[in-house]
mmCIF file of C-alpha atoms in Angstrom:
data_model
loop_
_atom_site.group_PDB
_atom_site.id
_atom_site.type_symbol
_atom_site.label_atom_id
_atom_site.label_comp_id
_atom_site.label_asym_id
_atom_site.label_seq_id
_atom_site.Cartn_x
_atom_site.Cartn_y
_atom_site.Cartn_z
ATOM 1 C CA MET A 171 -67.366 173.016 -119.021
ATOM 2 C CA THR A 172 -66.604 175.594 -121.586
ATOM 3 C CA PRO A 173 -64.727 174.158 -124.522
ATOM 4 C CA GLN A 174 -61.367 173.475 -122.971
ATOM 5 C CA GLU A 175 -57.936 174.041 -124.289
ATOM 6 C CA PRO A 176 -56.695 170.859 -125.976
ATOM 7 C CA GLU A 177 -54.094 170.287 -123.247
ATOM 8 C CA LYS A 178 -56.688 170.207 -120.447
ATOM 9 C CA SER A 179 -58.966 167.971 -122.461
ATOM 10 C CA ILE A 180 -56.118 165.563 -123.241
ATOM 11 C CA ASP A 181 -55.095 165.541 -119.573
ATOM 12 C CA LEU A 182 -58.666 164.742 -118.492
ATOM 13 C CA LEU A 183 -58.918 161.953 -121.065
ATOM 14 C CA ASN A 184 -55.608 160.442 -119.955
ATOM 15 C CA ARG A 185 -56.704 160.556 -116.337
ATOM 16 C CA LEU A 186 -60.080 159.065 -117.307
ATOM 17 C CA LYS A 187 -58.334 156.131 -119.000
ATOM 18 C CA GLN A 188 -56.474 155.508 -115.745
ATOM 19 C CA GLY A 189 -59.792 155.274 -113.916
ATOM 20 C CA ASP A 190 -59.606 158.707 -112.281
ATOM 21 C CA LYS A 191 -63.159 159.360 -111.042
ATOM 22 C CA GLN A 192 -62.463 163.047 -110.465
ATOM 23 C CA ALA A 193 -61.557 163.457 -114.144
ATOM 24 C CA TYR A 194 -64.763 161.632 -115.063
ATOM 25 C CA GLU A 195 -66.782 163.918 -112.787
ATOM 26 C CA ARG A 196 -65.168 167.022 -114.293
ATOM 27 C CA ILE A 197 -66.104 165.797 -117.758
ATOM 28 C CA TYR A 198 -69.614 164.940 -116.581
ATOM 29 C CA PHE A 199 -70.253 168.254 -114.826
ATOM 30 C CA GLY A 200 -68.566 170.132 -117.656
ATOM 31 C CA PHE A 201 -70.716 168.742 -120.449
ATOM 32 C CA SER A 202 -73.877 167.175 -118.983
ATOM 33 C CA LYS A 203 -75.999 170.344 -118.934
ATOM 34 C CA GLU A 204 -75.146 171.207 -122.546
ATOM 35 C CA LEU A 205 -75.800 167.632 -123.647
ATOM 36 C CA LEU A 206 -79.058 167.499 -121.709
ATOM 37 C CA TYR A 207 -80.219 170.745 -123.286
ATOM 38 C CA ALA A 208 -79.335 169.508 -126.784
ATOM 39 C CA ALA A 209 -81.018 166.138 -126.157
ATOM 40 C CA TYR A 210 -84.159 167.834 -124.864
ATOM 41 C CA LYS A 211 -84.262 170.096 -127.920
ATOM 42 C CA LYS A 212 -84.099 167.038 -130.178
ATOM 43 C CA THR A 213 -86.491 164.750 -128.288
ATOM 44 C CA GLY A 214 -88.861 167.146 -126.542
ATOM 45 C CA ASP A 215 -88.930 164.750 -123.590
ATOM 46 C CA LYS A 216 -86.981 165.477 -120.411
ATOM 47 C CA ILE A 217 -86.893 161.860 -119.207
ATOM 48 C CA VAL A 218 -85.713 160.552 -122.581
ATOM 49 C CA ALA A 219 -83.107 163.318 -122.764
ATOM 50 C CA GLU A 220 -81.824 162.397 -119.294
ATOM 51 C CA GLU A 221 -81.645 158.694 -120.231
ATOM 52 C CA LEU A 222 -79.737 159.424 -123.444
ATOM 53 C CA VAL A 223 -77.200 161.632 -121.671
ATOM 54 C CA GLN A 224 -76.868 159.191 -118.783
ATOM 55 C CA ASN A 225 -76.173 156.359 -121.242
ATOM 56 C CA ILE A 226 -73.486 158.418 -122.997
ATOM 57 C CA PHE A 227 -71.636 158.945 -119.725
ATOM 58 C CA ILE A 228 -72.083 155.331 -118.657
ATOM 59 C CA SER A 229 -70.629 154.238 -121.991
ATOM 60 C CA LEU A 230 -67.768 156.746 -121.682
ATOM 61 C CA TRP A 231 -66.786 155.245 -118.328
ATOM 62 C CA GLU A 232 -67.240 151.616 -119.378
ATOM 63 C CA LYS A 233 -65.286 152.024 -122.634
ATOM 64 C CA ARG A 234 -62.696 154.484 -121.333
ATOM 65 C CA LEU A 235 -59.764 152.118 -121.924
ATOM 66 C CA ASP A 236 -60.608 151.512 -125.578
ATOM 67 C CA LEU A 237 -61.700 154.964 -126.700
ATOM 68 C CA GLN A 238 -59.543 157.028 -129.010
ATOM 69 C CA ILE A 239 -60.851 160.569 -128.530
ATOM 70 C CA ASN A 240 -59.145 163.571 -130.076
ATOM 71 C CA ASN A 241 -61.854 166.139 -129.335
ATOM 72 C CA LEU A 242 -63.906 165.421 -126.223
ATOM 73 C CA GLN A 243 -66.699 167.864 -127.015
ATOM 74 C CA ALA A 244 -67.058 166.566 -130.590
ATOM 75 C CA TYR A 245 -67.054 162.987 -129.313
ATOM 76 C CA LEU A 246 -69.775 163.613 -126.710
ATOM 77 C CA PHE A 247 -72.046 165.524 -129.080
ATOM 78 C CA GLY A 248 -71.465 162.925 -131.800
ATOM 79 C CA ALA A 249 -72.457 160.212 -129.337
ATOM 80 C CA LEU A 250 -75.577 162.217 -128.492
ATOM 81 C CA LYS A 251 -76.474 162.553 -132.164
ATOM 82 C CA LEU A 252 -76.225 158.769 -132.630
ATOM 83 C CA SER A 253 -78.224 158.171 -129.443
ATOM 84 C CA VAL A 254 -81.024 160.442 -130.648
ATOM 85 C CA ILE A 255 -81.065 158.706 -134.035
ATOM 86 C CA ASN A 256 -81.256 155.285 -132.374
ATOM 87 C CA HIS A 257 -83.995 156.517 -130.050
ATOM 88 C CA VAL A 258 -86.066 157.834 -132.969
ATOM 89 C CA ARG A 259 -85.475 154.593 -134.868
ATOM 90 C CA SER A 260 -86.707 152.549 -131.904
ATOM 91 C CA LEU A 261 -89.801 154.778 -131.612
ATOM 92 C CA VAL A 262 -90.560 154.205 -135.285
ATOM 93 C CA MET A 263 -90.234 150.446 -134.795
ATOM 94 C CA GLU A 264 -92.398 150.587 -131.676
ATOM 95 C CA ASN A 265 -95.055 152.588 -133.540
ATOM 96 C CA LYS A 266 -94.991 150.125 -136.433
ATOM 97 C CA TYR A 267 -95.402 147.278 -133.969
ATOM 98 C CA MET A 268 -98.300 149.046 -132.261
ATOM 99 C CA GLU A 269 -99.976 149.655 -135.634
ATOM 100 C CA TYR A 270 -99.463 146.020 -136.542
ATOM 101 C CA GLN A 271 -100.811 144.910 -133.194
ATOM 102 C CA THR A 272 -103.846 147.182 -133.527
ATOM 103 C CA LEU A 273 -104.632 145.849 -136.996
ATOM 104 C CA THR A 274 -103.879 142.244 -136.198
ATOM 105 C CA TYR A 275 -105.437 142.017 -132.772
ATOM 106 C CA SER A 276 -108.580 144.091 -133.296
ATOM 107 C CA GLU A 277 -111.625 143.117 -131.291
ATOM 108 C CA ASP A 278 -113.330 141.808 -134.423
ATOM 109 C CA HIS A 279 -110.472 139.447 -135.135
ATOM 110 C CA HIS A 280 -109.853 136.638 -132.639
ATOM 111 C CA ASP A 281 -107.549 134.482 -134.664
ATOM 112 C CA THR A 282 -105.831 131.698 -132.695
ATOM 113 C CA SER A 283 -102.514 132.186 -134.494
ATOM 114 C CA ASN A 284 -102.458 135.825 -133.415
ATOM 115 C CA GLN A 285 -102.978 134.797 -129.816
ATOM 116 C CA VAL A 286 -100.139 132.304 -130.169
ATOM 117 C CA ASP A 287 -97.901 135.036 -131.652
ATOM 118 C CA LEU A 288 -98.719 137.353 -128.762
ATOM 119 C CA HIS A 289 -98.034 134.557 -126.278
ATOM 120 C CA ASP A 290 -94.708 133.824 -128.020
ATOM 121 C CA LEU A 291 -93.715 137.501 -127.843
ATOM 122 C CA SER A 292 -94.637 137.616 -124.146
ATOM 123 C CA SER A 293 -92.555 134.496 -123.593
ATOM 124 C CA ILE A 294 -89.569 136.047 -125.408
ATOM 125 C CA ILE A 295 -89.863 139.225 -123.328
ATOM 126 C CA GLU A 296 -90.008 137.166 -120.123
ATOM 127 C CA LYS A 297 -86.883 135.254 -121.182
ATOM 128 C CA GLY A 298 -85.178 138.593 -121.873
ATOM 129 C CA ILE A 299 -86.093 139.800 -118.390
ATOM 130 C CA ASN A 300 -84.825 136.550 -116.856
ATOM 131 C CA SER A 301 -81.472 137.058 -118.608
ATOM 132 C CA LEU A 302 -80.919 140.265 -116.616
ATOM 133 C CA PRO A 303 -78.981 140.416 -113.350
ATOM 134 C CA GLU A 304 -81.198 139.739 -110.336
ATOM 135 C CA LYS A 305 -81.284 143.320 -109.009
ATOM 136 C CA THR A 306 -82.039 144.707 -112.478
ATOM 137 C CA GLN A 307 -84.889 142.210 -112.886
ATOM 138 C CA GLU A 308 -86.323 143.243 -109.542
ATOM 139 C CA VAL A 309 -86.181 146.959 -110.374
ATOM 140 C CA PHE A 310 -87.665 146.357 -113.836
ATOM 141 C CA ARG A 311 -90.585 144.295 -112.496
ATOM 142 C CA LEU A 312 -91.357 146.854 -109.776
ATOM 143 C CA SER A 313 -91.267 149.656 -112.333
ATOM 144 C CA ARG A 314 -93.055 148.090 -115.276
ATOM 145 C CA TYR A 315 -95.304 145.430 -113.778
ATOM 146 C CA GLN A 316 -96.170 146.989 -110.427
ATOM 147 C CA HIS A 317 -96.005 150.595 -111.753
ATOM 148 C CA GLN A 318 -93.984 151.879 -108.810
ATOM 149 C CA SER A 319 -92.239 155.221 -109.045
ATOM 150 C CA THR A 320 -88.479 155.588 -109.053
ATOM 151 C CA LYS A 321 -88.667 157.076 -105.562
ATOM 152 C CA ASP A 322 -90.759 154.178 -104.221
ATOM 153 C CA ILE A 323 -88.414 151.588 -105.716
ATOM 154 C CA SER A 324 -85.424 153.464 -104.315
ATOM 155 C CA THR A 325 -86.949 153.402 -100.835
ATOM 156 C CA GLU A 326 -88.080 149.769 -101.028
ATOM 157 C CA LEU A 327 -84.727 148.424 -102.264
ATOM 158 C CA ASN A 328 -82.591 150.888 -100.292
ATOM 159 C CA ILE A 329 -80.722 152.123 -103.388
ATOM 160 C CA SER A 330 -80.407 155.600 -104.875
ATOM 161 C CA GLU A 331 -82.906 156.928 -107.404
ATOM 162 C CA LYS A 332 -80.028 157.192 -109.898
ATOM 163 C CA ALA A 333 -79.347 153.481 -109.398
ATOM 164 C CA VAL A 334 -83.027 152.736 -110.065
ATOM 165 C CA GLU A 335 -82.903 154.816 -113.257
ATOM 166 C CA TYR A 336 -79.708 153.024 -114.273
ATOM 167 C CA HIS A 337 -81.310 149.592 -113.783
ATOM 168 C CA ILE A 338 -84.439 150.578 -115.719
ATOM 169 C CA THR A 339 -82.438 152.052 -118.598
ATOM 170 C CA ARG A 340 -80.143 149.034 -118.809
ATOM 171 C CA SER A 341 -83.026 146.550 -118.600
ATOM 172 C CA ILE A 342 -85.019 148.205 -121.382
ATOM 173 C CA LYS A 343 -81.939 148.352 -123.577
ATOM 174 C CA ARG A 344 -81.028 144.693 -122.910
ATOM 175 C CA ILE A 345 -84.599 143.447 -123.427
ATOM 176 C CA LYS A 346 -84.853 145.316 -126.753
ATOM 177 C CA GLU A 347 -81.545 143.754 -127.835
ATOM 178 C CA TYR A 348 -82.757 140.318 -126.701
ATOM 179 C CA ILE A 349 -85.979 140.604 -128.724
ATOM 180 C CA LYS A 350 -84.135 141.970 -131.749
ATOM 181 C CA ASN A 351 -81.549 139.172 -131.630
ATOM 182 C CA PHE A 352 -84.271 136.572 -131.190
ATOM 183 C CA TYR A 353 -86.171 137.711 -134.274
ATOM 184 C CA ILE A 354 -82.987 138.056 -136.325
ATOM 185 C CA PHE A 355 -82.099 134.484 -135.360
ATOM 186 C CA PHE A 356 -85.450 133.182 -136.631
#
């Protein structure tokens, strides 16, 4: 979608708020390629870029009734900017955790408390997975524990590949939030 005249954009947003799927599709097909390109430029990873853009459009649909958008293009690219920042922040945290784990759990160091900490973290992750809806749990376990491809999961569960990607994205996001909330609590 080339930047639209304000009237068309306002009309699409009004129709979106009313649950008009055609308006949503027009917005999606109008902006998704540009957003995907921008996300790829920032992340350098096609899969991550696709997940970020997919999450923006999922959020747009889910929050359509509450959103106050004056400029659709500015809103979508602003949401992308925040998504990229959050993604980079989570990578930094993941890298710090991996460094910590490497230092703490080196082969020379078999401390019982470290094994307990690792067991506790595994337990927290498992509880996070169990808090997911049943279908999302199933997709997550097939993807992450059994290392099945999106296509294989799609075939096995008789759902679309997009649905598999949606379940994986949502599960990772929810599990991260679960772990974060758990550690904040303690």
